[in-house]
Amino acid sequence: DAKTTQPPSMDCAEGRAANLPCNHSTISGNEYVYWYRQIHSQGPQYIIHGLKNNETNEMASLIITEDRKSSTLILPHATLRDTAVYYCIVRVGVWGAQKLVFGQGTRLTINP
Amino acid sequence: DAMVIQNPRYQVTQFGKPVTLSCSQTLNHNVMYWYQQKSSQAPKLLFHYYDKDFNNEADTPDNFQSRRPNTSFCFLDIRSPGLGDAAMYLCATGQGGETQYFGPGTRLLVL
């Protein structure tokens, strides 16, 4: 079973920051939080991941709470092309057997 | 560009007729994964290869098999497709336990 819970859907206006929350209250100390997105009929696209510290790359920022029980993905300036299903995943397993257990994700709609 | 390639993008097969889906990668990753994604559902891991070692998920039906003849290629064989096997099949690769990168998927239709 997925170790994360996300709101099923969210809306955001184009050009604004999109903040997608994720709860992972049972995360273990050595488990990473990963974010992927899936645009309709395409394969999931890797966005970002983190363990304890906040992370930023060219696509997004990841804010992880100090107790690691929740995180927020931030798309700083959302565009229409960011409309997708966003999956927050806790990567489980040991080295060489890492698994991504997908939950239902958040369907993000960017409105003009 | 390094990538994960899946062919074909769309595959039509007949009920009970064996079908093979293929995945290749130019990333030289040692792990290759196969996921099944049914309509309006999240991807679900079927199995993965760590180098030549095959690792099956406990709830993957016996109807699904896989082969990995070399580092670059991995195949998904469905021995007797049923109507319930119609889905998008996603291949992903990773180096050890690191980030997985997905291909575009093959959408399978069973008639």
Tab-separated table of N, CA and C in Angstrom, chain A:
chain	number	residue	atom	x	y	z
A	1	ASP	N	0.835	-1.195	0.000
A	1	ASP	CA	0.000	0.000	0.000
A	1	ASP	C	0.880	1.258	0.000
A	2	ALA	N	0.351	2.286	-0.653
A	2	ALA	CA	1.068	3.554	-0.689
A	2	ALA	C	1.166	4.124	0.717
A	3	LYS	N	2.272	4.776	0.989
A	3	LYS	CA	2.481	5.363	2.306
A	3	LYS	C	2.177	6.847	2.302
A	4	THR	N	1.520	7.339	1.263
A	4	THR	CA	1.246	8.769	1.152
A	4	THR	C	-0.239	9.020	0.937
A	5	THR	N	-0.682	10.207	1.360
A	5	THR	CA	-2.037	10.661	1.053
A	5	THR	C	-1.944	12.045	0.450
A	6	GLN	N	-2.729	12.259	-0.610
A	6	GLN	CA	-2.746	13.528	-1.318
A	6	GLN	C	-4.187	13.915	-1.615
A	7	PRO	N	-4.455	15.215	-1.750
A	7	PRO	CA	-5.813	15.601	-2.177
A	7	PRO	C	-6.040	15.106	-3.593
A	8	PRO	N	-7.255	14.663	-3.919
A	8	PRO	CA	-7.482	14.095	-5.252
A	8	PRO	C	-7.366	15.110	-6.380
A	9	SER	N	-7.682	16.372	-6.112
A	9	SER	CA	-7.606	17.361	-7.176
A	9	SER	C	-7.321	18.744	-6.608
A	10	MET	N	-6.727	19.572	-7.458
A	10	MET	CA	-6.454	20.975	-7.115
A	10	MET	C	-6.513	21.801	-8.383
A	11	ASP	N	-6.821	23.069	-8.210
A	11	ASP	CA	-6.789	24.021	-9.308
A	11	ASP	C	-5.818	25.142	-8.976
A	12	CYS	N	-5.220	25.718	-10.028
A	12	CYS	CA	-4.303	26.826	-9.838
A	12	CYS	C	-4.382	27.715	-11.072
A	13	ALA	N	-4.250	29.010	-10.864
A	13	ALA	CA	-4.264	29.938	-11.987
A	13	ALA	C	-2.893	29.985	-12.648
A	14	GLU	N	-2.897	30.102	-13.945
A	14	GLU	CA	-1.660	30.204	-14.708
A	14	GLU	C	-0.828	31.377	-14.201
A	15	GLY	N	0.479	31.136	-14.046
A	15	GLY	CA	1.380	32.181	-13.574
A	15	GLY	C	1.539	32.254	-12.067
A	16	ARG	N	0.631	31.599	-11.349
A	16	ARG	CA	0.738	31.572	-9.891
A	16	ARG	C	1.529	30.341	-9.450
A	17	ALA	N	1.925	30.344	-8.187
A	17	ALA	CA	2.618	29.183	-7.625
A	17	ALA	C	1.595	28.100	-7.283
A	18	ALA	N	1.915	26.888	-7.667
A	18	ALA	CA	1.075	25.744	-7.299
A	18	ALA	C	1.748	25.008	-6.149
A	19	ASN	N	1.019	24.823	-5.060
A	19	ASN	CA	1.555	24.165	-3.873
A	19	ASN	C	0.791	22.865	-3.641
A	20	LEU	N	1.457	21.755	-3.831
A	20	LEU	CA	0.800	20.448	-3.723
A	20	LEU	C	1.247	19.762	-2.435
A	21	PRO	N	0.293	19.514	-1.522
A	21	PRO	CA	0.664	18.898	-0.244
A	21	PRO	C	0.666	17.377	-0.318
A	22	CYS	N	1.410	16.778	0.609
A	22	CYS	CA	1.472	15.319	0.709
A	22	CYS	C	1.732	14.931	2.160
A	23	ASN	N	0.974	13.981	2.659
A	23	ASN	CA	1.201	13.454	4.002
A	23	ASN	C	1.842	12.081	3.920
A	24	HIS	N	2.866	11.878	4.726
A	24	HIS	CA	3.552	10.583	4.791
A	24	HIS	C	3.970	10.345	6.241
A	25	SER	N	2.981	10.199	7.093
A	25	SER	CA	3.221	10.170	8.531
A	25	SER	C	3.974	8.927	9.003
A	26	THR	N	3.987	7.861	8.195
A	26	THR	CA	4.667	6.627	8.626
A	26	THR	C	6.037	6.465	7.973
A	27	ILE	N	6.562	7.513	7.413
A	27	ILE	CA	7.852	7.429	6.709
A	27	ILE	C	8.951	7.045	7.693
A	28	SER	N	9.874	6.218	7.221
A	28	SER	CA	11.015	5.814	8.055
A	28	SER	C	12.206	6.724	7.781
A	29	GLY	N	13.196	6.658	8.683
A	29	GLY	CA	14.295	7.605	8.634
A	29	GLY	C	15.122	7.572	7.363
A	30	ASN	N	15.186	6.422	6.703
A	30	ASN	CA	16.027	6.319	5.520
A	30	ASN	C	15.228	6.288	4.218
A	31	GLU	N	13.967	6.637	4.283
A	31	GLU	CA	13.111	6.612	3.095
A	31	GLU	C	13.002	8.000	2.478
A	32	TYR	N	13.158	8.037	1.170
A	32	TYR	CA	13.101	9.283	0.431
A	32	TYR	C	11.667	9.588	-0.006
A	33	VAL	N	11.395	10.867	-0.181
A	33	VAL	CA	10.141	11.324	-0.788
A	33	VAL	C	10.430	11.691	-2.234
A	34	TYR	N	9.695	11.090	-3.134
A	34	TYR	CA	9.837	11.357	-4.571
A	34	TYR	C	8.552	11.984	-5.109
A	35	TRP	N	8.721	12.845	-6.100
A	35	TRP	CA	7.570	13.402	-6.817
A	35	TRP	C	7.743	13.116	-8.303
A	36	TYR	N	6.667	12.591	-8.880
A	36	TYR	CA	6.573	12.385	-10.318
A	36	TYR	C	5.281	13.040	-10.784
A	37	ARG	N	5.217	13.327	-12.064
A	37	ARG	CA	3.952	13.752	-12.640
A	37	ARG	C	3.701	12.960	-13.922
A	38	GLN	N	2.424	12.851	-14.253
A	38	GLN	CA	2.039	12.104	-15.439
A	38	GLN	C	1.036	12.932	-16.221
A	39	ILE	N	1.476	13.364	-17.367
A	39	ILE	CA	0.595	14.061	-18.298
A	39	ILE	C	-0.159	12.991	-19.079
A	40	HIS	N	-1.376	13.292	-19.428
A	40	HIS	CA	-2.279	12.302	-20.000
A	40	HIS	C	-1.618	11.450	-21.077
A	41	SER	N	-1.715	10.103	-20.882
A	41	SER	CA	-1.250	9.111	-21.855
A	41	SER	C	0.266	9.102	-22.052
A	42	GLN	N	1.008	9.682	-21.124
A	42	GLN	CA	2.467	9.618	-21.189
A	42	GLN	C	3.000	8.866	-19.969
A	43	GLY	N	4.272	8.510	-19.997
A	43	GLY	CA	4.900	7.885	-18.849
A	43	GLY	C	5.162	8.894	-17.748
A	44	PRO	N	5.214	8.455	-16.500
A	44	PRO	CA	5.514	9.386	-15.402
A	44	PRO	C	6.860	10.070	-15.608
A	45	GLN	N	6.901	11.349	-15.266
A	45	GLN	CA	8.107	12.153	-15.399
A	45	GLN	C	8.641	12.485	-14.018
A	46	TYR	N	9.904	12.195	-13.784
A	46	TYR	CA	10.542	12.525	-12.520
A	46	TYR	C	10.608	14.038	-12.341
A	47	ILE	N	10.281	14.503	-11.114
A	47	ILE	CA	10.363	15.940	-10.828
A	47	ILE	C	11.501	16.226	-9.855
A	48	ILE	N	11.433	15.626	-8.675
A	48	ILE	CA	12.361	15.983	-7.609
A	48	ILE	C	12.261	14.943	-6.503
A	49	HIS	N	13.281	14.854	-5.652
A	49	HIS	CA	13.185	13.997	-4.486
A	49	HIS	C	14.016	14.584	-3.352
A	50	GLY	N	13.752	14.110	-2.127
A	50	GLY	CA	14.482	14.605	-0.974
A	50	GLY	C	14.386	13.649	0.200
A	51	LEU	N	15.278	13.822	1.143
A	51	LEU	CA	15.295	12.985	2.344
A	51	LEU	C	14.893	13.797	3.567
A	52	LYS	N	15.678	14.834	3.854
A	52	LYS	CA	15.386	15.678	5.021
A	52	LYS	C	15.354	17.158	4.658
A	53	ASN	N	16.308	17.538	3.818
A	53	ASN	CA	16.455	18.963	3.511
A	53	ASN	C	15.529	19.366	2.375
A	54	ASN	N	15.232	20.646	2.322
A	54	ASN	CA	14.482	21.172	1.192
A	54	ASN	C	15.346	21.091	-0.057
A	55	GLU	N	14.714	20.863	-1.180
A	55	GLU	CA	15.422	20.712	-2.435
A	55	GLU	C	14.800	21.601	-3.498
A	56	THR	N	15.633	22.059	-4.427
A	56	THR	CA	15.150	22.864	-5.548
A	56	THR	C	15.884	22.450	-6.804
A	57	ASN	N	15.165	22.366	-7.909
A	57	ASN	CA	15.787	22.188	-9.218
A	57	ASN	C	15.057	23.065	-10.223
A	58	GLU	N	15.353	22.851	-11.480
A	58	GLU	CA	14.804	23.733	-12.509
A	58	GLU	C	13.300	23.571	-12.673
A	59	MET	N	12.746	22.494	-12.167
A	59	MET	CA	11.311	22.251	-12.326
A	59	MET	C	10.513	22.721	-11.121
A	60	ALA	N	11.037	22.473	-9.910
A	60	ALA	CA	10.207	22.669	-8.730
A	60	ALA	C	11.052	22.770	-7.469
A	61	SER	N	10.369	23.064	-6.369
A	61	SER	CA	10.981	23.019	-5.037
A	61	SER	C	10.220	22.010	-4.191
A	62	LEU	N	10.944	21.371	-3.294
A	62	LEU	CA	10.359	20.402	-2.374
A	62	LEU	C	10.658	20.856	-0.958
A	63	ILE	N	9.578	21.051	-0.206
A	63	ILE	CA	9.708	21.464	1.190
A	63	ILE	C	9.275	20.288	2.061
A	64	ILE	N	10.168	19.810	2.913
A	64	ILE	CA	9.875	18.685	3.805
A	64	ILE	C	9.859	19.215	5.235
A	65	THR	N	8.805	18.885	5.982
A	65	THR	CA	8.714	19.362	7.359
A	65	THR	C	9.810	18.723	8.210
A	66	GLU	N	10.094	19.357	9.306
A	66	GLU	CA	11.194	18.902	10.159
A	66	GLU	C	10.964	17.481	10.671
A	67	ASP	N	9.699	17.151	10.979
A	67	ASP	CA	9.404	15.789	11.451
A	67	ASP	C	9.254	14.792	10.299
A	68	ARG	N	9.367	15.275	9.074
A	68	ARG	CA	9.312	14.470	7.843
A	68	ARG	C	7.954	13.802	7.615
A	69	LYS	N	6.940	14.225	8.312
A	69	LYS	CA	5.641	13.576	8.149
A	69	LYS	C	4.833	14.175	7.010
A	70	SER	N	5.285	15.237	6.446
A	70	SER	CA	4.585	15.817	5.295
A	70	SER	C	5.559	16.618	4.448
A	71	SER	N	5.123	16.892	3.226
A	71	SER	CA	5.945	17.683	2.318
A	71	SER	C	5.041	18.454	1.364
A	72	THR	N	5.632	19.430	0.699
A	72	THR	CA	4.911	20.239	-0.277
A	72	THR	C	5.770	20.405	-1.512
A	73	LEU	N	5.179	20.122	-2.659
A	73	LEU	CA	5.834	20.388	-3.938
A	73	LEU	C	5.371	21.753	-4.411
A	74	ILE	N	6.309	22.584	-4.810
A	74	ILE	CA	5.967	23.926	-5.273
A	74	ILE	C	6.414	24.097	-6.719
A	75	LEU	N	5.449	24.405	-7.579
A	75	LEU	CA	5.743	24.817	-8.947
A	75	LEU	C	5.655	26.331	-8.939
A	76	PRO	N	6.754	27.040	-9.073
A	76	PRO	CA	6.751	28.482	-8.768
A	76	PRO	C	5.902	29.336	-9.700
A	77	HIS	N	5.872	29.016	-10.958
A	77	HIS	CA	5.092	29.799	-11.922
A	77	HIS	C	4.385	28.818	-12.855
A	78	ALA	N	3.220	28.378	-12.450
A	78	ALA	CA	2.539	27.312	-13.179
A	78	ALA	C	2.124	27.769	-14.575
A	79	THR	N	2.271	26.862	-15.540
A	79	THR	CA	1.802	27.097	-16.903
A	79	THR	C	0.773	26.028	-17.257
A	80	LEU	N	0.089	26.219	-18.369
A	80	LEU	CA	-0.937	25.264	-18.782
A	80	LEU	C	-0.339	23.872	-18.972
A	81	ARG	N	0.935	23.804	-19.357
A	81	ARG	CA	1.583	22.514	-19.582
A	81	ARG	C	1.878	21.760	-18.290
A	82	ASP	N	1.672	22.413	-17.162
A	82	ASP	CA	1.848	21.732	-15.876
A	82	ASP	C	0.602	20.966	-15.449
A	83	THR	N	-0.457	21.042	-16.220
A	83	THR	CA	-1.657	20.252	-15.923
A	83	THR	C	-1.324	18.773	-16.042
A	84	ALA	N	-1.502	18.024	-14.949
A	84	ALA	CA	-1.088	16.624	-14.905
A	84	ALA	C	-1.554	16.023	-13.584
A	85	VAL	N	-1.337	14.718	-13.450
A	85	VAL	CA	-1.494	14.048	-12.156
A	85	VAL	C	-0.126	14.009	-11.484
A	86	TYR	N	-0.071	14.505	-10.258
A	86	TYR	CA	1.186	14.577	-9.515
A	86	TYR	C	1.186	13.515	-8.422
A	87	TYR	N	2.217	12.687	-8.433
A	87	TYR	CA	2.325	11.599	-7.471
A	87	TYR	C	3.435	11.893	-6.461
A	88	CYS	N	3.078	11.813	-5.202
A	88	CYS	CA	4.040	11.873	-4.106
A	88	CYS	C	4.274	10.433	-3.652
A	89	ILE	N	5.511	10.012	-3.613
A	89	ILE	CA	5.811	8.599	-3.361
A	89	ILE	C	6.918	8.488	-2.322
A	90	VAL	N	6.730	7.595	-1.378
A	90	VAL	CA	7.814	7.248	-0.462
A	90	VAL	C	8.491	6.016	-1.034
A	91	ARG	N	9.746	6.137	-1.330
A	91	ARG	CA	10.478	5.027	-1.929
A	91	ARG	C	10.860	4.051	-0.831
A	92	VAL	N	10.426	2.796	-1.012
A	92	VAL	CA	10.655	1.781	0.022
A	92	VAL	C	11.581	0.704	-0.498
A	93	GLY	N	12.152	-0.025	0.414
A	93	GLY	CA	12.992	-1.150	0.036
A	93	GLY	C	14.434	-0.942	0.421
A	94	VAL	N	15.228	-1.909	0.071
A	94	VAL	CA	16.664	-1.851	0.348
A	94	VAL	C	17.405	-1.694	-0.966
A	95	TRP	N	18.666	-1.426	-0.895
A	95	TRP	CA	19.459	-1.174	-2.084
A	95	TRP	C	19.285	-2.281	-3.107
A	96	GLY	N	18.986	-1.892	-4.322
A	96	GLY	CA	18.809	-2.831	-5.408
A	96	GLY	C	17.394	-3.330	-5.534
A	97	ALA	N	16.544	-3.037	-4.580
A	97	ALA	CA	15.155	-3.487	-4.648
A	97	ALA	C	14.232	-2.346	-4.306
A	98	GLN	N	14.606	-1.157	-4.729
A	98	GLN	CA	13.780	0.004	-4.426
A	98	GLN	C	12.470	-0.072	-5.188
A	99	LYS	N	11.415	0.264	-4.533
A	99	LYS	CA	10.109	0.225	-5.164
A	99	LYS	C	9.436	1.584	-5.069
A	100	LEU	N	8.719	1.924	-6.102
A	100	LEU	CA	7.852	3.099	-6.076
A	100	LEU	C	6.419	2.588	-5.964
A	101	VAL	N	5.786	2.828	-4.835
A	101	VAL	CA	4.390	2.431	-4.656
A	101	VAL	C	3.547	3.689	-4.861
A	102	PHE	N	2.880	3.744	-5.993
A	102	PHE	CA	2.106	4.926	-6.351
A	102	PHE	C	0.777	4.941	-5.599
A	103	GLY	N	0.435	6.107	-5.052
A	103	GLY	CA	-0.920	6.333	-4.564
A	103	GLY	C	-1.758	6.874	-5.706
A	104	GLN	N	-2.883	7.468	-5.382
A	104	GLN	CA	-3.790	7.950	-6.425
A	104	GLN	C	-3.400	9.309	-6.973
A	105	GLY	N	-2.506	10.032	-6.283
A	105	GLY	CA	-2.024	11.300	-6.794
A	105	GLY	C	-3.013	12.437	-6.702
A	106	THR	N	-2.532	13.616	-7.091
A	106	THR	CA	-3.362	14.828	-7.166
A	106	THR	C	-3.476	15.255	-8.613
A	107	ARG	N	-4.696	15.385	-9.077
A	107	ARG	CA	-4.903	15.897	-10.436
A	107	ARG	C	-4.874	17.415	-10.364
A	108	LEU	N	-3.812	18.023	-10.890
A	108	LEU	CA	-3.645	19.473	-10.881
A	108	LEU	C	-4.103	20.043	-12.218
A	109	THR	N	-4.995	20.998	-12.155
A	109	THR	CA	-5.460	21.686	-13.350
A	109	THR	C	-5.022	23.135	-13.277
A	110	ILE	N	-4.312	23.572	-14.307
A	110	ILE	CA	-3.885	24.968	-14.393
A	110	ILE	C	-4.877	25.698	-15.296
A	111	ASN	N	-5.459	26.734	-14.772
A	111	ASN	CA	-6.496	27.467	-15.504
A	111	ASN	C	-5.934	28.769	-16.077
A	112	PRO	N	-6.355	29.092	-17.313
A	112	PRO	CA	-5.850	30.334	-17.930
A	112	PRO	C	-6.335	31.573	-17.181
